[in-house]
mmCIF file of C-alpha atoms in Angstrom:
data_model
loop_
_atom_site.group_PDB
_atom_site.id
_atom_site.type_symbol
_atom_site.label_atom_id
_atom_site.label_comp_id
_atom_site.label_asym_id
_atom_site.label_seq_id
_atom_site.Cartn_x
_atom_site.Cartn_y
_atom_site.Cartn_z
ATOM 1 C CA MET I 1 32.132 46.547 171.467
ATOM 2 C CA ASP I 2 35.278 48.777 170.712
ATOM 3 C CA GLU I 3 35.978 50.352 167.400
ATOM 4 C CA TYR I 4 38.359 47.168 166.460
ATOM 5 C CA GLU I 5 35.258 44.746 166.737
ATOM 6 C CA LYS I 6 33.233 47.137 165.108
ATOM 7 C CA GLU I 7 35.174 47.474 162.009
ATOM 8 C CA ARG I 8 35.836 43.806 161.935
ATOM 9 C CA ASN I 9 32.409 42.884 162.130
ATOM 10 C CA LYS I 10 31.871 45.329 159.299
ATOM 11 C CA GLN I 11 34.370 43.930 157.191
ATOM 12 C CA ILE I 12 33.024 40.453 157.831
ATOM 13 C CA GLU I 13 29.853 41.538 156.854
ATOM 14 C CA GLU I 14 31.076 43.571 153.454
ATOM 15 C CA ALA I 15 32.854 39.815 152.782
ATOM 16 C CA VAL I 16 29.815 37.774 153.393
ATOM 17 C CA VAL I 17 27.675 40.483 151.061
ATOM 18 C CA GLU I 18 30.285 40.053 148.229
ATOM 19 C CA THR I 19 30.353 36.239 148.453
ATOM 20 C CA TYR I 20 26.705 36.150 148.270
ATOM 21 C CA LYS I 21 26.791 38.627 145.295
ATOM 22 C CA GLN I 22 29.288 36.271 143.608
ATOM 23 C CA GLU I 23 27.662 33.194 144.368
ATOM 24 C CA GLU I 24 24.167 34.647 142.670
ATOM 25 C CA GLU I 25 26.211 36.033 139.570
ATOM 26 C CA MET I 26 27.154 32.263 139.256
ATOM 27 C CA MET I 27 23.398 31.182 139.611
ATOM 28 C CA ILE I 28 22.122 33.806 136.946
ATOM 29 C CA LEU I 29 25.020 32.449 134.510
ATOM 30 C CA VAL I 30 24.102 28.942 135.105
ATOM 31 C CA PHE I 31 20.550 29.567 134.303
ATOM 32 C CA ALA I 32 21.408 31.934 131.280
ATOM 33 C CA GLN I 33 23.875 29.321 129.853
ATOM 34 C CA TRP I 34 21.256 26.244 130.659
ATOM 35 C CA CYS I 35 19.085 28.829 128.568
ATOM 36 C CA VAL I 36 21.216 28.922 125.754
ATOM 37 C CA ASN I 37 22.072 25.301 125.580
ATOM 38 C CA HIS I 38 18.132 24.609 125.297
ATOM 39 C CA GLY I 39 17.611 27.003 122.545
ATOM 40 C CA LEU I 40 15.733 29.236 125.199
ATOM 41 C CA ASP I 41 15.954 32.947 125.677
ATOM 42 C CA PRO I 42 16.973 33.794 128.981
ATOM 43 C CA GLU I 43 15.476 36.986 129.147
ATOM 44 C CA GLU I 44 12.135 35.401 127.890
ATOM 45 C CA MET I 45 12.165 33.210 130.669
ATOM 46 C CA TYR I 46 12.990 35.671 133.447
ATOM 47 C CA ARG I 47 9.926 38.049 131.974
ATOM 48 C CA GLN I 48 7.692 34.947 131.950
ATOM 49 C CA ALA I 49 8.583 33.972 135.636
ATOM 50 C CA TYR I 50 8.356 38.000 136.827
ATOM 51 C CA PRO I 51 6.270 39.867 134.335
ATOM 52 C CA ASN I 52 5.892 42.410 136.678
ATOM 53 C CA GLN I 53 9.747 43.566 136.907
ATOM 54 C CA GLN I 54 11.827 45.395 134.369
ATOM 55 C CA SER I 55 14.645 43.547 132.737
ATOM 56 C CA ASN I 56 17.162 42.016 134.965
ATOM 57 C CA GLU I 57 20.272 44.366 134.432
ATOM 58 C CA ARG I 58 22.513 41.327 136.309
ATOM 59 C CA LEU I 59 21.274 38.819 133.790
ATOM 60 C CA GLN I 60 22.183 41.211 130.879
ATOM 61 C CA GLN I 61 25.625 41.617 132.429
ATOM 62 C CA VAL I 62 26.026 37.995 132.613
ATOM 63 C CA GLN I 63 25.117 37.326 129.064
ATOM 64 C CA LYS I 64 28.093 38.701 127.934
ATOM 65 C CA LEU I 65 29.903 35.308 129.631
ATOM 66 C CA ILE I 66 27.868 32.850 128.021
ATOM 67 C CA VAL I 67 29.373 30.765 125.202
ATOM 68 C CA SER I 68 27.637 28.894 122.706
ATOM 69 C CA LYS I 69 26.363 25.760 122.888
ATOM 70 C CA GLU I 70 28.898 23.717 121.169
ATOM 71 C CA GLU I 71 31.203 25.577 123.552
ATOM 72 C CA ALA I 72 29.419 25.086 126.992
ATOM 73 C CA GLY I 73 29.415 22.004 129.117
ATOM 74 C CA GLU I 74 26.257 20.174 129.747
ATOM 75 C CA ILE I 75 24.144 21.693 132.572
ATOM 76 C CA PRO I 76 21.762 19.190 133.989
ATOM 77 C CA ASP I 77 17.825 20.158 134.200
ATOM 78 C CA ASP I 78 18.504 19.176 138.304
ATOM 79 C CA THR I 79 21.703 21.754 138.629
ATOM 80 C CA VAL I 80 19.891 24.407 137.237
ATOM 81 C CA LEU I 81 16.796 23.806 139.356
ATOM 82 C CA GLY I 82 18.639 23.350 142.290
ATOM 83 C CA VAL I 83 20.499 26.649 141.995
ATOM 84 C CA LEU I 84 17.140 28.530 141.322
ATOM 85 C CA SER I 85 15.794 27.207 144.345
ATOM 86 C CA MET I 86 18.910 27.844 146.427
ATOM 87 C CA PHE I 87 18.386 31.474 145.675
ATOM 88 C CA GLY I 88 14.558 31.563 146.047
ATOM 89 C CA ASN I 89 13.797 31.864 142.616
ATOM 90 C CA GLU I 90 10.886 29.516 142.890
ATOM 91 C CA ASP I 91 9.060 31.335 139.985
ATOM 92 C CA LEU I 92 11.887 31.169 137.595
ATOM 93 C CA ALA I 93 12.395 27.632 138.752
ATOM 94 C CA MET I 94 8.788 26.661 137.490
ATOM 95 C CA VAL I 95 9.472 28.413 134.702
ATOM 96 C CA VAL I 96 12.310 26.421 134.001
ATOM 97 C CA SER I 97 10.383 23.321 134.720
ATOM 98 C CA GLU I 98 7.684 24.046 132.281
ATOM 99 C CA ALA I 99 10.146 24.204 129.691
ATOM 100 C CA ILE I 100 11.898 20.952 130.819
ATOM 101 C CA ALA I 101 8.322 19.247 130.596
ATOM 102 C CA ALA I 102 7.701 20.677 126.822
ATOM 103 C CA ARG I 103 11.074 19.606 125.691
ATOM 104 C CA LYS I 104 10.259 15.593 127.356
#
C-alpha cells in the first residue's frame, strides 16, 4: 500500500468517525427533546440507566439545543426507542420504555 492509499484510507476512516459522532449527537438530541416533551429530566433518565457513570458531557452539551415542548415537534415513542437501540443504548431504552408504560 503506497502513501497515497494510506492517506486516503485515513481520510475515509476519519470521515466515518465524524459521521458516527454527528449521528450519535442527533440520537442524544432526539432522546433529550423527547424527555422534555414528556416532562422528564434527560440527565435523571440517563442516571437511571447508567448509575455507575458520571454525567454524560455530550448530553449536557446537547441540552443547549433543546427547545420548549411548545416549540418542538412531536417525537413518537417508537422513534426514540429506535434511535437508542440503533446506537446500542439498550439500558436507556429500557428506562424510556418504563417511562412510556407509566404514562399510559
